[in-house]
Amino acid sequence: MAGLHEEVQQVWAHNFDREIKLIESLLPRFRYVAVDTEFPGTVHEPALPSYMLSAERRFSLLKANVDELELIQLGLMMFDMGCRLPDLCGATRYVREFNFREFDVRRPRHAPESIAMLRNKGVDFDLTHEDGIDAAVFGPRLRKWLRAGVITFSGGYDLAYMVKMMFGAGYKLLATAVEFERVAKVLLQRKLFDVKEMARYCPSDLRGRLESIVGKLKVARAVREVH
C-alpha cells in the first residue's frame, strides 16, 4: 500500500453518470460505505438542552428540520471487509463528495452559522445550486448502494436525510421514531453501524467527538481537514 494517497472526487451533474457506473462496478468487492452529510444546520431548536429531552421530542425536532431543509452534500467512501479502499490499479484512492442542487442559500430558512462554516471550508453555494445533482436522480442509486453495510458517526441526521432522498421529492419523515426506525431497517437491511454508539461499548473510554476518537486510536486523517 506504500505510495497510495487519498483525494476527494467532486461529483456534479456533469460527471454523475460516470461516477455511478464506477461505483456500481466496485460494489461486488467493496460492499461497505461510510457516509457523512452536510445540510443547512437546524432551524427548529429545543427550549431545553438535548440531554433533557425525551427520545420522541428529539425525533420530532429532527423530523421538523429534515422535512423543511434540503441536503447540500453527501460524502461517500467505499471499502471492503479488510478496510481497504479501491485504488483502481493506480496510486490514488478516491473519496466521493456528491453536491446537490436543491438548497438555495438565498432562501431565508437555514442556520447562518452552519452556512458560514461550510463557506469557510470551501463550499460554493452558487455552484452547488447551479451545477449540483438532482436529488430525485440520486435517490434510487443511493438506495441500491446502502444495502451492503453503512457506517456513520452520530448519524441520526445523516440517516434521516438519506431516507428522505431515497423516497423522493415531497417525502416527509414518518411521525414517530419507532416508525422511522422500522422503515430505515428495511431500507438498510439492518446493516447500519454508528461509530459513536459502538464506541460507548468499547473497553477504553472512546466517548466524544469523532476527532477525539480518532486521536485516541492514533488514526491519521488521510484527506484534508474536517468537513
Short mmCIF file of C-alpha atoms in Angstrom, two decimals:
data_model
loop_
_atom_site.label_atom_id
_atom_site.label_comp_id
_atom_site.label_asym_id
_atom_site.label_seq_id
_atom_site.Cartn_x
_atom_site.Cartn_y
_atom_site.Cartn_z
CA MET A 1 0.00 0.00 0.00
CA ALA A 2 3.07 2.24 0.01
CA GLY A 3 2.73 5.32 -2.14
CA LEU A 4 -1.07 5.36 -2.13
CA HIS A 5 -2.81 8.59 -1.27
CA GLU A 6 -6.42 9.71 -0.97
CA GLU A 7 -8.22 12.50 -2.77
CA VAL A 8 -11.76 13.86 -2.75
CA GLN A 9 -13.55 13.36 -6.07
CA GLN A 10 -16.18 16.06 -6.51
CA VAL A 11 -19.34 14.76 -8.18
CA TRP A 12 -21.65 17.14 -10.07
CA ALA A 13 -24.43 16.73 -12.60
CA HIS A 14 -21.94 16.65 -15.49
CA ASN A 15 -19.85 13.72 -14.17
CA PHE A 16 -22.55 11.90 -12.20
CA ASP A 17 -23.21 9.15 -14.75
CA ARG A 18 -19.52 8.31 -15.00
CA GLU A 19 -19.08 8.12 -11.24
CA ILE A 20 -22.16 5.98 -10.58
CA LYS A 21 -21.03 3.46 -13.20
CA LEU A 22 -17.65 3.24 -11.48
CA ILE A 23 -19.19 2.91 -8.01
CA GLU A 24 -21.58 0.18 -9.09
CA SER A 25 -18.76 -1.73 -10.79
CA LEU A 26 -16.91 -1.74 -7.45
CA LEU A 27 -19.85 -2.71 -5.21
CA PRO A 28 -19.39 -6.50 -5.53
CA ARG A 29 -15.94 -6.22 -3.89
CA PHE A 30 -16.25 -3.05 -1.81
CA ARG A 31 -19.54 -3.66 -0.08
CA TYR A 32 -19.32 -1.19 2.81
CA VAL A 33 -19.81 2.55 2.59
CA ALA A 34 -19.08 5.25 5.15
CA VAL A 35 -21.27 8.31 4.74
CA ASP A 36 -21.47 11.83 6.08
CA THR A 37 -23.82 14.64 5.11
CA GLU A 38 -23.75 18.42 5.08
CA PHE A 39 -27.02 20.31 5.45
CA PRO A 40 -28.10 23.88 6.29
CA GLY A 41 -27.92 23.37 10.04
CA THR A 42 -31.07 23.30 12.15
CA VAL A 43 -33.83 25.91 12.19
CA HIS A 44 -36.01 24.22 14.80
CA GLU A 45 -34.28 24.25 18.17
CA PRO A 46 -35.35 22.88 21.58
CA ALA A 47 -36.10 25.13 24.51
CA LEU A 48 -34.16 22.76 26.79
CA PRO A 49 -30.72 21.13 26.49
CA SER A 50 -30.77 18.00 24.33
CA TYR A 51 -30.00 15.62 27.20
CA MET A 52 -33.19 16.78 28.96
CA LEU A 53 -35.44 15.89 26.02
CA SER A 54 -37.28 12.63 25.53
CA ALA A 55 -36.36 10.45 22.57
CA GLU A 56 -39.65 11.32 20.90
CA ARG A 57 -39.09 15.06 21.34
CA ARG A 58 -35.58 14.78 19.86
CA PHE A 59 -37.01 12.90 16.90
CA SER A 60 -39.78 15.45 16.38
CA LEU A 61 -37.16 18.21 16.13
CA LEU A 62 -35.08 16.12 13.71
CA LYS A 63 -38.18 15.49 11.60
CA ALA A 64 -39.12 19.19 11.55
CA ASN A 65 -35.64 20.18 10.36
CA VAL A 66 -35.21 17.42 7.77
CA ASP A 67 -38.72 17.88 6.37
CA GLU A 68 -38.12 21.59 5.85
CA LEU A 69 -34.48 21.71 4.69
CA GLU A 70 -32.50 20.14 1.85
CA LEU A 71 -29.24 18.24 1.70
CA ILE A 72 -26.19 20.14 0.40
CA GLN A 73 -23.52 17.44 0.17
CA LEU A 74 -23.07 13.74 0.83
CA GLY A 75 -19.62 12.22 1.31
CA LEU A 76 -19.19 8.55 0.49
CA MET A 77 -16.22 6.21 0.99
CA MET A 78 -16.25 2.59 -0.17
CA PHE A 79 -14.18 -0.18 1.41
CA ASP A 80 -14.06 -3.96 1.79
CA MET A 81 -14.12 -6.21 4.86
CA GLY A 82 -10.39 -5.61 5.32
CA CYS A 83 -10.96 -1.83 5.41
CA ARG A 84 -9.21 -1.43 2.04
CA LEU A 85 -10.31 1.33 -0.33
CA PRO A 86 -10.40 0.76 -4.10
CA ASP A 87 -7.25 2.07 -5.76
CA LEU A 88 -8.20 1.19 -9.37
CA CYS A 89 -4.65 -0.02 -10.11
CA GLY A 90 -3.26 3.46 -9.51
CA ALA A 91 -1.72 5.47 -6.71
CA THR A 92 -4.89 7.37 -5.78
CA ARG A 93 -7.85 6.19 -3.76
CA TYR A 94 -10.92 8.38 -4.05
CA VAL A 95 -13.49 9.51 -1.53
CA ARG A 96 -16.51 10.99 -3.29
CA GLU A 97 -18.36 14.15 -2.40
CA PHE A 98 -21.77 14.49 -4.08
CA ASN A 99 -23.09 18.03 -4.48
CA PHE A 100 -26.85 18.69 -4.72
CA ARG A 101 -28.80 21.49 -6.36
CA GLU A 102 -31.92 21.73 -4.18
CA PHE A 103 -30.59 24.03 -1.45
CA ASP A 104 -30.71 27.73 -2.31
CA VAL A 105 -28.74 29.90 0.11
CA ARG A 106 -30.94 32.89 -0.82
CA ARG A 107 -33.86 31.27 0.94
CA PRO A 108 -34.35 32.55 4.49
CA ARG A 109 -34.60 29.16 6.22
CA HIS A 110 -31.14 27.97 7.20
CA ALA A 111 -28.75 28.33 10.11
CA PRO A 112 -26.33 31.18 9.27
CA GLU A 113 -23.54 29.73 11.42
CA SER A 114 -23.71 26.42 9.54
CA ILE A 115 -23.60 28.18 6.17
CA ALA A 116 -20.64 30.30 7.31
CA MET A 117 -18.78 27.19 8.44
CA LEU A 118 -19.32 25.44 5.10
CA ARG A 119 -18.27 28.56 3.19
CA ASN A 120 -15.07 28.64 5.23
CA LYS A 121 -14.47 25.02 4.23
CA GLY A 122 -14.78 25.88 0.55
CA VAL A 123 -18.42 25.14 -0.32
CA ASP A 124 -19.60 27.32 -3.22
CA PHE A 125 -23.37 27.59 -2.78
CA ASP A 126 -23.95 29.23 -6.15
CA LEU A 127 -22.11 26.37 -7.85
CA THR A 128 -23.95 23.64 -5.97
CA HIS A 129 -27.32 25.22 -6.81
CA GLU A 130 -26.45 25.65 -10.50
CA ASP A 131 -24.40 22.51 -11.24
CA GLY A 132 -25.40 20.11 -8.46
CA ILE A 133 -27.02 16.71 -8.84
CA ASP A 134 -30.81 16.38 -8.85
CA ALA A 135 -31.75 14.56 -5.64
CA ALA A 136 -34.53 12.72 -7.50
CA VAL A 137 -31.90 11.15 -9.75
CA PHE A 138 -29.53 10.35 -6.89
CA GLY A 139 -32.06 8.78 -4.51
CA PRO A 140 -32.66 5.47 -6.34
CA ARG A 141 -28.91 4.94 -6.74
CA LEU A 142 -28.30 5.61 -3.07
CA ARG A 143 -30.96 3.06 -2.15
CA LYS A 144 -29.01 0.42 -4.06
CA TRP A 145 -25.60 1.35 -2.63
CA LEU A 146 -26.64 1.27 1.02
CA ARG A 147 -27.86 -2.32 1.07
CA ALA A 148 -24.47 -3.80 1.97
CA GLY A 149 -23.33 -2.02 5.10
CA VAL A 150 -23.43 1.65 6.13
CA ILE A 151 -21.13 3.36 8.62
CA THR A 152 -21.93 6.75 10.18
CA PHE A 153 -20.91 8.78 13.21
CA SER A 154 -23.76 10.15 15.30
CA GLY A 155 -25.73 9.59 12.16
CA GLY A 156 -29.33 10.46 13.04
CA TYR A 157 -29.48 13.40 10.66
CA ASP A 158 -27.36 11.58 8.06
CA LEU A 159 -29.80 8.68 8.04
CA ALA A 160 -32.89 10.91 8.02
CA TYR A 161 -31.69 12.92 5.03
CA MET A 162 -30.75 9.75 3.16
CA VAL A 163 -34.18 8.21 3.80
CA LYS A 164 -35.83 11.41 2.58
CA MET A 165 -33.71 11.34 -0.57
CA MET A 166 -34.37 7.65 -1.23
CA PHE A 167 -38.14 8.21 -1.16
CA GLY A 168 -38.02 11.26 -3.43
CA ALA A 169 -39.44 14.76 -3.69
CA GLY A 170 -42.12 15.73 -1.24
CA TYR A 171 -41.44 12.87 1.18
CA LYS A 172 -41.94 13.64 4.87
CA LEU A 173 -40.44 11.53 7.61
CA LEU A 174 -42.85 9.32 9.48
CA ALA A 175 -44.41 10.74 12.62
CA THR A 176 -42.61 8.71 15.29
CA ALA A 177 -39.10 7.44 15.93
CA VAL A 178 -40.39 3.86 16.04
CA GLU A 179 -41.98 4.14 12.59
CA PHE A 180 -38.89 5.81 11.17
CA GLU A 181 -36.61 3.12 12.59
CA ARG A 182 -38.78 0.41 11.06
CA VAL A 183 -38.51 1.97 7.59
CA ALA A 184 -34.77 2.59 7.95
CA LYS A 185 -34.14 -1.04 8.90
CA VAL A 186 -35.94 -2.24 5.79
CA LEU A 187 -34.03 0.16 3.53
CA LEU A 188 -30.64 -0.70 5.02
CA GLN A 189 -31.39 -4.38 5.64
CA ARG A 190 -30.44 -3.86 9.30
CA LYS A 191 -26.82 -3.13 8.38
CA LEU A 192 -26.20 0.29 9.92
CA PHE A 193 -23.14 0.83 12.12
CA ASP A 194 -22.92 4.08 14.10
CA VAL A 195 -19.36 4.53 15.34
CA LYS A 196 -20.39 6.85 18.16
CA GLU A 197 -22.80 4.28 19.56
CA MET A 198 -20.32 1.43 19.06
CA ALA A 199 -17.59 3.38 20.89
CA ARG A 200 -19.74 3.51 24.02
CA TYR A 201 -19.32 -0.25 24.41
CA CYS A 202 -15.55 -0.36 23.87
CA PRO A 203 -13.32 -1.23 26.86
CA SER A 204 -11.42 2.06 26.79
CA ASP A 205 -13.02 5.46 27.03
CA LEU A 206 -13.75 6.36 23.42
CA ARG A 207 -16.71 8.60 24.02
CA GLY A 208 -16.76 12.06 22.50
CA ARG A 209 -16.46 13.71 19.12
CA LEU A 210 -15.06 11.90 16.10
CA GLU A 211 -11.82 13.91 16.23
CA SER A 212 -11.35 12.79 19.83
CA ILE A 213 -11.94 9.12 18.99
CA VAL A 214 -9.54 9.03 16.05
CA GLY A 215 -6.95 10.80 18.19
CA LYS A 216 -7.20 8.16 20.91
CA LEU A 217 -6.94 5.42 18.30
CA LYS A 218 -3.97 7.23 16.68
CA VAL A 219 -5.67 7.29 13.28
CA ALA A 220 -4.19 9.90 10.94
CA ARG A 221 -6.50 12.00 8.78
CA ALA A 222 -6.00 10.87 5.19
CA VAL A 223 -7.92 13.56 3.31
CA ARG A 224 -7.66 17.28 4.17
CA GLU A 225 -9.18 18.82 7.26
CA VAL A 226 -12.54 18.21 8.90
CA HIS A 227 -15.53 18.89 6.60
#
